[in-house]
Coordinates of C-alpha atoms and ligand atoms in Angstrom, one line a residue:
M712 CA -2.0 -77.9 230.2
A713 CA -4.5 -80.8 229.6
A714 CA -6.8 -79.1 232.0
F715 CA -6.4 -75.9 230.3
R716 CA -7.4 -77.7 227.0
A717 CA -10.4 -79.0 228.6
L718 CA -11.2 -75.5 229.7
L719 CA -11.0 -74.4 226.4
D720 CA -13.0 -77.2 225.1
L721 CA -16.1 -76.5 227.8
C722 CA -15.7 -73.0 226.6
K723 CA -16.4 -73.5 222.8
R724 CA -18.8 -76.5 223.4
R725 CA -21.0 -74.4 226.3
G726 CA -21.1 -71.1 224.2
F727 CA -18.4 -68.9 226.2
L728 CA -16.1 -68.4 223.4
Y729 CA -15.9 -69.0 219.5
Q730 CA -13.1 -68.5 216.9
S731 CA -14.2 -65.6 215.0
A732 CA -15.3 -66.1 211.5
E733 CA -14.9 -70.1 212.0
I734 CA -17.0 -70.5 208.9
Y735 CA -14.3 -68.9 206.8
G736 CA -11.3 -71.0 208.6
G737 CA -11.1 -68.4 211.4
L738 CA -9.3 -65.2 212.2
R739 CA -6.0 -65.6 213.9
G740 CA -6.3 -64.1 217.3
A741 CA -9.8 -62.9 217.0
Y742 CA -12.2 -64.3 219.1
D743 CA -16.3 -64.0 219.5
Y744 CA -17.8 -64.3 223.0
G745 CA -21.1 -66.6 223.3
P746 CA -24.1 -65.9 225.0
L747 CA -22.5 -67.4 228.3
G748 CA -19.1 -65.5 227.4
V749 CA -20.9 -62.2 227.2
E750 CA -22.7 -62.3 230.5
L751 CA -19.4 -63.5 232.5
K752 CA -17.7 -60.6 230.7
K753 CA -20.6 -58.3 231.5
N754 CA -20.7 -59.3 235.5
I755 CA -17.0 -58.6 235.9
L756 CA -17.6 -55.3 234.2
N757 CA -20.4 -54.6 236.3
S758 CA -18.8 -55.3 239.6
W759 CA -16.0 -53.2 238.6
W760 CA -18.0 -50.3 237.7
Q761 CA -20.1 -50.7 241.0
R762 CA -17.1 -50.8 243.1
H763 CA -15.6 -48.2 241.3
V764 CA -18.0 -45.7 240.2
Y765 CA -21.5 -46.2 241.7
W766 CA -20.2 -47.1 245.2
R767 CA -18.4 -43.4 245.2
D768 CA -18.9 -40.1 244.9
D769 CA -15.3 -39.3 243.6
V770 CA -15.3 -41.4 240.0
V771 CA -17.4 -40.7 237.1
G772 CA -17.7 -42.5 234.0
L773 CA -16.5 -41.2 230.3
D774 CA -16.9 -43.1 226.7
T775 CA -14.7 -42.1 224.1
S776 CA -13.9 -42.3 220.7
I777 CA -11.7 -45.3 219.7
L778 CA -10.4 -43.7 216.4
T779 CA -7.7 -41.5 217.6
P780 CA -6.1 -38.5 215.8
H781 CA -2.4 -38.4 215.1
P782 CA -1.9 -35.2 217.4
V783 CA -2.8 -36.9 220.4
L784 CA -1.0 -40.2 220.2
K785 CA 2.1 -38.2 219.3
A786 CA 1.7 -36.0 222.1
S787 CA 1.3 -39.0 224.4
G788 CA 4.4 -40.4 223.3
H789 CA 2.6 -43.2 221.5
V790 CA 4.0 -42.9 217.9
D791 CA 7.3 -42.4 218.8
E792 CA 7.5 -45.1 221.9
F793 CA 4.8 -47.5 222.0
T794 CA 7.0 -50.2 220.6
D795 CA 8.1 -53.6 221.6
L796 CA 11.1 -55.2 220.5
L797 CA 10.9 -57.8 217.5
V798 CA 13.1 -60.4 216.5
D799 CA 12.7 -62.9 213.5
C800 CA 14.0 -66.4 213.8
V801 CA 16.0 -66.9 210.4
L802 CA 15.4 -70.7 210.4
T803 CA 11.4 -71.1 211.6
K804 CA 10.5 -67.6 210.2
E805 CA 8.6 -67.1 213.5
R806 CA 8.5 -63.5 214.7
F807 CA 8.8 -63.0 218.8
R808 CA 9.5 -60.6 221.6
P809 CA 13.0 -61.2 222.9
D810 CA 11.6 -60.1 226.6
K811 CA 9.2 -63.0 226.9
A812 CA 11.2 -65.5 224.9
P813 CA 12.9 -68.5 227.0
T814 CA 16.5 -68.9 227.5
L815 CA 18.8 -71.3 225.6
E816 CA 18.0 -75.1 226.2
F817 CA 21.9 -76.6 226.3
I818 CA 22.5 -80.4 226.8
S819 CA 25.7 -81.5 228.2
S820 CA 27.0 -84.3 226.6
K821 CA 29.9 -86.7 226.6
D822 CA 30.8 -87.1 222.7
T823 CA 31.0 -83.2 222.1
P824 CA 33.5 -80.8 224.0
G825 CA 30.9 -78.2 224.9
G826 CA 27.5 -80.2 224.4
R827 CA 24.7 -80.1 222.3
I828 CA 21.7 -77.6 221.4
P829 CA 18.5 -79.4 220.5
V830 CA 16.4 -77.6 217.7
E831 CA 12.7 -79.1 217.9
A832 CA 11.0 -79.0 214.4
P833 CA 7.2 -79.9 214.1
D834 CA 7.9 -83.2 212.3
K835 CA 10.8 -85.1 210.8
A836 CA 10.7 -83.9 207.4
T837 CA 10.9 -80.5 208.7
A838 CA 13.7 -81.5 210.8
K839 CA 15.4 -82.7 207.8
A840 CA 14.8 -79.5 205.5
W841 CA 15.7 -77.2 208.5
Q842 CA 19.2 -79.1 209.0
Q843 CA 19.9 -78.6 205.2
L844 CA 19.2 -74.9 205.4
I845 CA 21.4 -74.5 208.7
Q846 CA 24.3 -76.3 206.9
E847 CA 24.1 -74.7 203.5
Q848 CA 22.8 -71.3 204.2
I849 CA 22.3 -70.2 207.8
A850 CA 25.3 -71.3 209.6
P851 CA 27.6 -73.1 207.0
G852 CA 30.2 -75.6 208.2
I853 CA 28.9 -76.5 211.8
Q854 CA 28.4 -80.1 212.5
T855 CA 24.9 -81.1 213.2
T856 CA 23.2 -84.8 213.6
L857 CA 19.3 -85.5 213.4
E858 CA 17.7 -87.2 215.9
G859 CA 13.9 -88.0 214.9
K860 CA 12.3 -84.3 215.0
R861 CA 15.5 -82.9 216.4
I862 CA 18.4 -81.2 214.8
M863 CA 21.4 -81.6 217.4
L864 CA 24.1 -78.4 216.9
H865 CA 27.3 -79.6 218.1
V866 CA 28.8 -77.1 220.6
N867 CA 32.4 -76.4 221.7
S868 CA 31.7 -74.0 224.1
F869 CA 29.0 -71.2 225.2
V870 CA 29.1 -68.4 227.2
K871 CA 25.9 -66.7 228.6
P872 CA 25.5 -62.8 228.1
D873 CA 26.2 -60.6 231.0
A874 CA 23.7 -58.3 233.0
K875 CA 23.3 -55.9 230.2
G876 CA 22.9 -58.8 228.0
E877 CA 26.4 -58.5 226.1
G878 CA 29.2 -60.8 225.5
G879 CA 27.0 -64.0 224.9
R880 CA 28.4 -66.2 222.5
I881 CA 27.8 -69.9 221.0
D882 CA 30.8 -71.6 219.6
F883 CA 29.8 -74.3 217.3
V884 CA 32.0 -77.6 216.4
S885 CA 33.2 -77.1 212.8
A886 CA 32.2 -80.2 210.6
S887 CA 35.4 -80.3 208.7
M888 CA 37.8 -79.1 211.5
P889 CA 36.3 -80.4 215.0
E890 CA 39.0 -78.9 217.2
Q891 CA 37.7 -75.4 215.7
S892 CA 34.8 -73.3 216.0
I893 CA 32.1 -71.2 214.1
S894 CA 30.6 -68.4 216.3
L895 CA 27.4 -66.8 216.7
E896 CA 26.3 -64.0 219.1
Y897 CA 23.8 -65.2 221.8
N898 CA 21.9 -62.4 223.2
G899 CA 20.3 -64.6 226.1
Y900 CA 17.3 -66.0 224.5
V901 CA 16.0 -68.1 221.7
E902 CA 13.0 -68.7 219.4
P903 CA 10.3 -69.9 221.8
N904 CA 8.8 -73.1 219.9
S905 CA 12.0 -74.2 218.5
N906 CA 14.8 -73.4 220.6
S907 CA 16.6 -71.8 217.7
P908 CA 19.4 -69.6 218.4
F909 CA 19.6 -68.4 214.5
L910 CA 18.1 -64.9 214.9
T911 CA 17.9 -61.6 213.7
A912 CA 19.0 -58.3 215.6
S913 CA 16.0 -57.0 217.6
R914 CA 14.4 -54.0 216.2
P915 CA 11.4 -51.7 217.6
F916 CA 8.0 -52.1 216.2
N917 CA 5.1 -50.1 216.9
L918 CA 2.2 -51.6 218.4
M919 CA -0.5 -49.4 216.9
F920 CA -3.2 -50.1 213.9
K921 CA -3.0 -47.3 211.7
T922 CA -6.1 -46.6 209.5
F923 CA -7.0 -43.7 207.4
L924 CA -10.3 -41.2 207.9
D925 CA -10.8 -40.4 204.3
P926 CA -13.7 -40.5 201.9
I927 CA -11.4 -41.5 199.0
D928 CA -9.5 -44.7 199.3
P929 CA -5.7 -43.6 199.8
I930 CA -4.2 -46.3 198.2
D931 CA -4.4 -44.5 194.6
R932 CA -2.5 -41.5 195.8
V933 CA 0.1 -44.1 197.5
I934 CA 0.7 -45.8 194.5
Q935 CA 0.8 -42.5 192.3
T936 CA 3.3 -40.8 194.7
A937 CA 5.5 -43.9 195.2
T938 CA 5.4 -44.4 191.2
S939 CA 6.5 -40.7 190.5
Q940 CA 9.3 -40.9 193.3
E941 CA 10.8 -44.3 192.0
Q942 CA 10.7 -42.3 188.3
Q943 CA 12.8 -39.8 189.9
N944 CA 15.3 -42.5 191.3
K945 CA 14.6 -41.7 194.8
S946 CA 15.8 -43.9 197.6
Q947 CA 13.4 -46.3 199.5
G948 CA 14.1 -44.0 202.6
A949 CA 12.7 -41.0 200.5
I950 CA 9.9 -42.9 198.8
R951 CA 8.8 -43.8 202.4
E952 CA 8.8 -40.5 203.5
A953 CA 6.7 -39.2 200.8
V954 CA 4.1 -41.6 201.2
D955 CA 3.7 -40.9 204.9
Q956 CA 3.3 -37.1 204.1
V957 CA 0.4 -38.2 201.5
L958 CA -1.2 -40.3 204.3
K959 CA -0.6 -38.0 207.1
P960 CA -3.7 -35.5 206.9
S961 CA -6.0 -38.7 206.9
T962 CA -4.0 -40.8 209.3
V963 CA -6.1 -42.2 212.5
Y964 CA -5.0 -44.8 214.8
L965 CA -7.3 -47.5 216.6
R966 CA -6.4 -46.4 220.2
P967 CA -3.8 -48.5 222.4
E968 CA -5.1 -47.9 225.7
T969 CA -8.6 -46.1 226.6
A970 CA -6.6 -43.7 228.9
Q971 CA -5.8 -41.0 226.2
G972 CA -9.5 -40.4 225.8
V973 CA -9.9 -39.4 229.4
F974 CA -6.9 -37.1 229.7
I975 CA -7.8 -35.1 226.7
N976 CA -11.5 -34.9 228.4
F977 CA -10.0 -33.7 231.7
E978 CA -10.9 -30.3 231.7
Q979 CA -14.4 -30.9 230.2
V980 CA -15.4 -33.3 232.8
T981 CA -14.1 -31.2 235.9
R982 CA -16.0 -28.4 234.5
T983 CA -19.2 -30.0 233.6
M984 CA -19.4 -32.4 237.0
N985 CA -17.9 -29.6 238.8
K986 CA -15.0 -32.1 240.4
R987 CA -11.5 -31.2 241.6
P988 CA -8.7 -33.6 242.3
P989 CA -8.7 -36.1 244.1
F990 CA -11.3 -37.5 242.0
G991 CA -11.0 -40.2 239.0
I992 CA -12.7 -41.1 235.5
A993 CA -13.5 -44.5 234.6
Q994 CA -13.9 -45.9 231.2
V995 CA -14.5 -49.3 229.7
G996 CA -14.0 -50.0 226.1
K997 CA -11.7 -51.7 223.4
S998 CA -8.2 -51.1 222.6
F999 CA -6.2 -52.2 220.0
R1000 CA -2.5 -53.6 219.5
N1001 CA -0.8 -55.1 216.7
E1002 CA 0.9 -57.6 218.9
I1003 CA 4.2 -59.6 217.5
R1004 CA 2.9 -62.6 219.2
L1005 CA -0.6 -63.5 219.8
E1006 CA -0.8 -66.2 222.6
H1007 CA -2.9 -68.5 225.2
G1008 CA -6.2 -68.0 223.6
I1009 CA -8.0 -64.4 224.6
F1010 CA -4.8 -63.8 226.9
R1011 CA -3.0 -61.8 224.3
T1012 CA -5.1 -60.5 221.1
P1013 CA -4.8 -57.7 218.8
E1014 CA -8.5 -56.4 219.8
F1015 CA -9.4 -56.4 223.6
E1016 CA -11.4 -54.5 226.3
Q1017 CA -10.0 -52.8 229.3
L1018 CA -11.3 -51.4 232.2
E1019 CA -9.5 -48.1 233.2
L1020 CA -9.4 -45.8 236.3
E1021 CA -7.5 -42.6 235.9
Y1022 CA -7.6 -41.2 239.5
F1023 CA -6.4 -37.3 239.5
I1024 CA -4.9 -36.0 242.7
P1025 CA -2.5 -33.3 244.0
P1026 CA 1.2 -34.1 243.3
W1027 CA 1.8 -34.0 247.3
E1028 CA -0.9 -36.7 247.7
S1029 CA 0.5 -39.4 245.0
S1030 CA 2.3 -41.6 247.3
H1031 CA -0.6 -42.0 249.6
W1032 CA -3.2 -42.8 246.5
F1033 CA -0.6 -45.1 244.8
K1034 CA -0.9 -47.3 247.8
Y1035 CA -4.5 -46.8 248.2
W1036 CA -5.7 -48.1 244.8
R1037 CA -2.8 -51.0 244.7
E1038 CA -4.6 -52.4 247.9
L1039 CA -8.1 -51.7 246.9
R1040 CA -7.5 -53.3 243.3
F1041 CA -6.1 -56.4 245.0
K1042 CA -9.1 -56.6 247.2
W1043 CA -11.2 -56.9 244.2
W1044 CA -9.2 -59.8 242.6
L1045 CA -8.8 -61.9 245.7
E1046 CA -13.0 -61.1 246.6
H1047 CA -13.7 -63.1 243.4
A1048 CA -11.0 -65.9 243.6
C1049 CA -11.1 -69.5 244.9
H1050 CA -7.5 -69.9 244.9
K1051 CA -6.4 -66.7 246.3
E1052 CA -2.7 -68.0 246.4
N1053 CA -2.8 -67.8 242.4
F1054 CA -2.8 -64.2 242.5
R1055 CA -0.1 -62.0 243.4
Q1056 CA 0.9 -58.2 243.1
R1057 CA 4.5 -57.8 241.4
D1058 CA 6.7 -54.2 241.4
H1059 CA 8.0 -53.6 238.2
E1060 CA 11.9 -53.2 237.7
K1061 CA 12.8 -49.8 236.6
N1062 CA 13.8 -51.1 233.2
E1063 CA 10.2 -52.6 232.2
M1064 CA 8.0 -49.7 233.2
A1065 CA 6.4 -47.8 230.4
H1066 CA 7.6 -44.7 229.1
Y1067 CA 4.8 -42.6 230.9
A1068 CA 5.0 -44.5 234.3
S1069 CA 7.3 -43.6 237.4
S1070 CA 6.1 -46.4 239.2
C1071 CA 4.0 -49.6 238.6
T1072 CA 2.9 -52.5 240.2
D1073 CA 1.1 -55.3 238.3
V1074 CA -1.3 -58.1 239.5
E1075 CA -0.4 -61.3 238.2
Y1076 CA -2.2 -64.4 237.8
K1077 CA -0.7 -67.8 237.8
Y1078 CA -2.2 -69.3 234.6
P1079 CA -1.4 -73.0 233.5
W1080 CA 1.6 -71.7 231.6
G1081 CA 3.2 -69.5 234.3
W1082 CA 2.7 -66.2 236.2
G1083 CA 0.9 -63.4 233.8
E1084 CA -0.1 -60.0 234.0
V1085 CA -3.9 -59.0 234.3
E1086 CA -3.7 -55.4 235.4
G1087 CA -1.0 -52.3 236.0
V1088 CA -1.6 -50.0 238.5
A1089 CA 0.6 -47.3 237.6
H1090 CA 1.9 -43.7 238.6
R1091 CA 1.8 -41.8 235.8
G1092 CA 2.8 -38.8 237.4
N1093 CA 1.7 -35.8 235.5
Y1094 CA 3.2 -36.8 232.0
D1095 CA 0.0 -37.0 230.2
L1096 CA -1.6 -33.8 231.1
T1097 CA 1.7 -31.8 230.6
Q1098 CA 2.4 -33.4 227.1
H1099 CA -1.5 -32.3 226.1
I1100 CA -0.8 -29.0 227.5
K1101 CA 2.5 -28.4 225.7
N1102 CA 0.9 -29.9 222.2
S1103 CA -2.5 -28.1 222.6
N1104 CA -2.6 -25.3 224.9
A1105 CA -5.2 -27.2 226.8
A1106 CA -6.1 -25.7 230.3
F1107 CA -5.6 -28.8 232.5
E1108 CA -3.8 -26.8 235.2
V1109 CA -5.8 -26.4 238.4
V1110 CA -5.9 -23.2 240.4
E1111 CA -6.9 -23.5 244.5
D1112 CA -6.8 -20.6 246.5
E1113 CA -6.0 -22.4 249.4
V1114 CA -3.7 -25.7 249.3
R1115 CA -5.9 -28.6 250.6
V1116 CA -4.8 -32.0 252.0
S1117 CA -7.7 -34.3 251.5
P1118 CA -9.2 -35.8 254.8
S1119 CA -8.3 -39.3 254.6
V1120 CA -4.5 -38.7 253.2
M1121 CA -2.0 -39.0 256.0
E1122 CA 1.4 -39.3 254.1
V1123 CA 2.1 -35.9 252.4
D1124 CA 4.8 -34.8 250.2
E1125 CA 5.2 -31.6 251.5
C1126 CA 8.0 -30.4 248.9
L1127 CA 5.6 -30.7 246.2
I1128 CA 2.9 -28.4 247.9
P1129 CA 3.2 -24.9 245.7
T1130 CA 4.1 -22.0 247.9
E1131 CA 2.4 -19.3 245.7
K1132 CA -1.2 -18.1 246.0
P1133 CA -3.2 -19.0 244.4
A1134 CA -1.7 -22.4 244.3
R1135 CA -1.3 -23.8 240.8
Y1136 CA -0.5 -27.4 239.8
V1137 CA -0.9 -30.0 237.2
P1138 CA -2.5 -33.1 238.7
H1139 CA -0.7 -36.2 239.1
V1140 CA -2.4 -39.6 237.9
I1141 CA -2.7 -43.0 239.5
E1142 CA -4.2 -45.4 236.9
S1143 CA -5.5 -48.9 237.2
S1144 CA -5.5 -50.5 233.9
C1145 CA -7.2 -54.3 233.9
G1146 CA -7.6 -56.5 230.7
L1147 CA -11.4 -57.7 230.7
N1148 CA -10.8 -60.6 228.6
R1149 CA -7.4 -61.6 230.5
T1150 CA -9.6 -61.2 233.8
M1151 CA -12.2 -63.5 232.2
L1152 CA -9.8 -66.2 231.4
A1153 CA -8.0 -66.0 234.8
Y1154 CA -11.1 -66.5 236.6
L1155 CA -12.3 -69.1 234.3
C1156 CA -8.7 -70.9 235.0
D1157 CA -9.3 -70.1 238.8
A1158 CA -12.8 -71.8 238.8
F1159 CA -12.4 -74.7 236.7
H1160 CA -12.4 -78.1 238.7
Q1161 CA -12.4 -81.6 237.4
V1162 CA -14.0 -84.0 240.0
S1163 CA -13.7 -87.7 239.7
E1164 CA -16.3 -89.8 239.0
G1165 CA -14.7 -93.2 239.7
N1166 CA -15.0 -96.6 237.4
N1167 CA -13.0 -95.3 234.8
K1168 CA -15.8 -92.6 233.9
P1169 CA -14.4 -89.4 232.3
P1170 CA -14.1 -86.7 235.4
R1171 CA -17.0 -84.2 235.0
S1172 CA -16.1 -80.5 235.3
I1173 CA -17.3 -77.7 237.6
L1174 CA -16.9 -74.0 237.3
R1175 CA -16.6 -72.6 240.7
L1176 CA -17.1 -69.1 239.6
H1177 CA -17.9 -66.4 242.1
P1178 CA -22.1 -66.3 242.1
R1179 CA -21.6 -62.9 241.1
L1180 CA -19.6 -63.3 238.1
A1181 CA -21.6 -66.6 237.1
P1182 CA -23.4 -66.3 233.6
V1183 CA -26.5 -67.9 234.4
K1184 CA -27.4 -67.0 238.4
C1185 CA -30.4 -70.0 238.5
A1186 CA -31.6 -72.8 236.5
V1187 CA -35.2 -73.7 237.0
M1188 CA -35.9 -77.5 236.6
P1189 CA -39.6 -79.0 236.7
L1190 CA -39.1 -82.7 238.1
T1191 CA -40.0 -84.4 234.8
G1192 CA -41.0 -82.9 231.6
K1193 CA -44.7 -83.0 232.8
P1194 CA -46.7 -79.8 231.7
E1195 CA -48.3 -79.5 235.5
F1196 CA -44.8 -78.1 236.6
M1197 CA -44.3 -75.7 233.9
P1198 CA -46.5 -72.8 235.3
L1199 CA -44.7 -72.7 238.6
A1200 CA -41.6 -73.1 236.8
E1201 CA -42.2 -70.0 234.5
S1202 CA -43.4 -68.0 237.6
I1203 CA -40.2 -68.8 239.2
A1204 CA -38.1 -67.9 236.3
K1205 CA -39.8 -64.8 235.6
S1206 CA -39.7 -63.6 239.0
L1207 CA -35.8 -64.0 238.9
R1208 CA -35.4 -62.4 235.6
R1209 CA -37.1 -59.5 236.7
R1210 CA -34.4 -59.1 239.4
G1211 CA -31.9 -58.9 236.0
W1212 CA -30.3 -62.5 236.8
F1213 CA -29.9 -64.4 233.9
T1214 CA -32.3 -67.7 234.6
M1215 CA -32.8 -70.8 232.6
V1216 CA -35.8 -73.1 232.6
E1217 CA -34.4 -76.7 232.2
A1218 CA -37.3 -78.9 230.9
Q1219 CA -35.7 -81.5 229.1
K1220 CA -36.4 -85.3 229.8
L1221 CA -33.1 -85.7 231.6
K1222 CA -32.6 -87.2 234.7
I1223 CA -32.7 -84.4 237.6
G1224 CA -28.7 -85.0 238.6
K1225 CA -27.8 -84.7 234.9
R1226 CA -29.3 -81.3 234.5
Y1227 CA -27.7 -80.3 237.8
Y1228 CA -24.4 -81.4 236.6
R1229 CA -24.7 -79.6 233.1
H1230 CA -25.2 -76.5 234.9
D1231 CA -22.1 -77.1 237.5
E1232 CA -19.9 -77.2 234.2
I1233 CA -21.1 -73.6 233.4
G1234 CA -21.1 -72.3 236.8
T1235 CA -24.7 -71.8 237.7
P1236 CA -24.7 -71.4 241.4
W1237 CA -28.1 -72.2 242.0
C1238 CA -30.7 -75.0 240.7
V1239 CA -34.1 -74.8 241.8
T1240 CA -36.5 -78.2 241.5
V1241 CA -40.1 -78.0 241.1
D1242 CA -41.4 -81.4 242.0
Y1243 CA -44.8 -83.0 243.2
Q1244 CA -44.9 -81.5 246.4
S1245 CA -44.4 -78.3 245.0
L1246 CA -47.9 -78.6 243.6
E1247 CA -49.3 -79.1 247.1
D1248 CA -47.6 -76.7 249.2
E1249 CA -45.8 -74.3 246.6
T1250 CA -42.4 -75.1 248.1
V1251 CA -39.4 -75.9 245.8
T1252 CA -35.8 -77.2 246.6
I1253 CA -32.6 -75.3 246.0
R1254 CA -29.4 -77.0 245.3
D1255 CA -26.2 -75.4 245.8
R1256 CA -23.4 -75.9 243.5
D1257 CA -20.4 -76.1 245.6
T1258 CA -21.8 -77.9 248.4
G1259 CA -24.4 -80.4 246.7
N1260 CA -26.9 -79.3 249.6
Q1261 CA -30.5 -78.9 249.1
Q1262 CA -32.9 -76.8 251.0
R1263 CA -36.6 -76.7 250.5
M1264 CA -38.4 -73.1 250.8
H1265 CA -41.5 -71.2 249.3
W1266 CA -41.1 -70.3 246.0
R1267 CA -41.4 -66.7 246.7
D1268 CA -38.2 -66.9 248.9
I1269 CA -35.9 -68.1 246.1
Q1270 CA -35.5 -64.1 245.1
R1271 CA -34.6 -63.1 248.5
F1272 CA -32.5 -66.0 249.1
I1273 CA -30.5 -65.5 246.1
G1274 CA -30.2 -61.8 246.5
D1275 CA -28.9 -62.2 250.1
K1276 CA -26.0 -64.6 248.7
L1277 CA -25.3 -62.4 246.1
M1278 CA -25.1 -59.1 248.5
D1279 CA -23.0 -61.3 251.2
D1280 CA -19.5 -60.1 250.8
E1281 CA -19.9 -56.7 249.2
E1282 CA -17.9 -54.8 252.0
L1283 CA -15.2 -53.3 250.4
Ligands
LIG1158 P1 1.9 -57.1 228.5 O1 3.2 -56.9 229.0 O2 1.3 -58.7 228.4 O3 2.0 -56.9 226.8 P2 1.2 -54.6 229.0 O4 2.4 -54.2 230.2 O5 1.6 -54.1 227.8 O6 0.8 -56.1 229.0 P3 -0.9 -52.4 229.8 O7 -0.1 -51.5 228.6 O8 -0.4 -52.3 231.1 O9 -0.2 -54.1 229.2 O10 -2.3 -53.0 229.7 C1 -3.0 -52.9 230.7 C2 -4.0 -54.1 230.6 O11 -4.7 -54.2 229.4 C3 -3.0 -55.3 230.8 O12 -2.5 -55.8 232.2 C4 -3.8 -56.4 230.3 O13 -4.7 -57.0 231.1 C5 -4.3 -55.9 229.1 N1 -3.9 -56.1 228.0 C6 -2.9 -55.4 227.4 N2 -2.5 -55.9 226.2 C7 -3.4 -57.0 225.7 C8 -3.6 -57.9 224.7 N3 -2.8 -57.8 223.9 N4 -4.6 -58.5 224.7 C9 -5.4 -58.6 225.9 N5 -5.3 -58.0 227.0 C10 -4.2 -57.1 226.9

């Protein structure tokens, strides 16, 4: 994790990432992308869009509204089912997701029959206060001892829950009668920061942000309704229902995924672009989730960007296209990676699938804290289109005179081929849903290298980003700060900028080596140096970030040299 902290420091220092609203103390979980962060994000997006839209004739783009009305997300199941389980710790007041929480840390010890559970406080004073809280309110009568910042809970015995998560129990030693126990249910997880087992039962929590599309602030109407309900002595539940009714007409949601915008436009796109399955719609944009726990910088934030592709297919071709997209997407990931072994695909267990999916494979990256999802490739069946047909009478059924099998498809599920003529079917969907911010973090972690400089010097950092992702493609460096080098340096920079490559001219009075190192740190693949010889024969040197090797060439050849390198492996 020390390397990860060094990377975050680099991101802040060199303009990749800033805490949002920092001058006002910051907004938890919100980040602003600095000049280099914007470029990195845009380059990832461009590579994705190029591969999945421009290089194909079966995928088109779309950009739909973030504000989504209630009926769309009610039909899609998000209003009722887009929930995570939420648990509160009654000791630390932390809120967390049980499915991501660790299991109990337990220390066997000679002086207690069962062992001890260490509960970790941030400091000694908090440990003392927590011990008092446990003994007086949370679990009165249990035996505890203080060891610095740790409260040791003495345990007689401890039973792990079964595979269904049931039957787990912790039997604490009673302080007054040590041979007796005070029992607590244990569901197989503890509060992640402290190892506290003192938890509430889990309850579902909807992740969508709600807001109101209404020229008049609805709060006044809410207050009036609640007050009049209270005066009629209505129950809390009845008051809540009355308030919900008041808000319902103006309720809209910030979309929790971009996909629904694609589904509800399915008919419009097929009609206006004259498309028939198999074909896809790509969309890139912001999504919002009121996450229970924000974690690891930009890994989990309430506001994030998604790169989503919904590929519509005849049902009998589903198996083929699911495999096809799983494979193609993973190739894209590996193509930009330094350490391919840190990327993997993981099939979902049946019980972890989203409400709409019938199979799903995640792409995961091995972050410094462990494997984490960066993308899900899901077989959504015809769930979404069918739901919207039922709830809106949309014309999403495809009608074909003849059943066709796409030429490249080898695996056909015959029993899903309609027998009537004309053939009618609701397309199935294979979705690739990738988080742009998580992708950026994964590639930053993958590219971050610290190189020892010896002699007790701190290590220097290199970002070995794939050249196509690197924010700055080239830095042009006049050898000294002398003005006679500047016209050529500016001409080179101009020629590269015209190709759409972010190019910087570095004319500071710093040694050339230092200037190279500053660009290694932000991942610039090539540095061009203008020196005395350049003034004589118009040649310059170009230095490679990863090997340190330099080549001399005419300055007009730099453009082609970089262009060729950027094209190198575009063979997907
Ligand atoms: P997780 O299990 O980590 O919460 P998820 O399974 O809910 O993720 P999906 O609904 O499959 O995620 O969303 C697709 C992609 O969107 C994820 O693979 C991830 O890259 C990205 N994503 C989802 N939630 C967030 C978030 N809160 N912050 C940043 N990226 C996110």
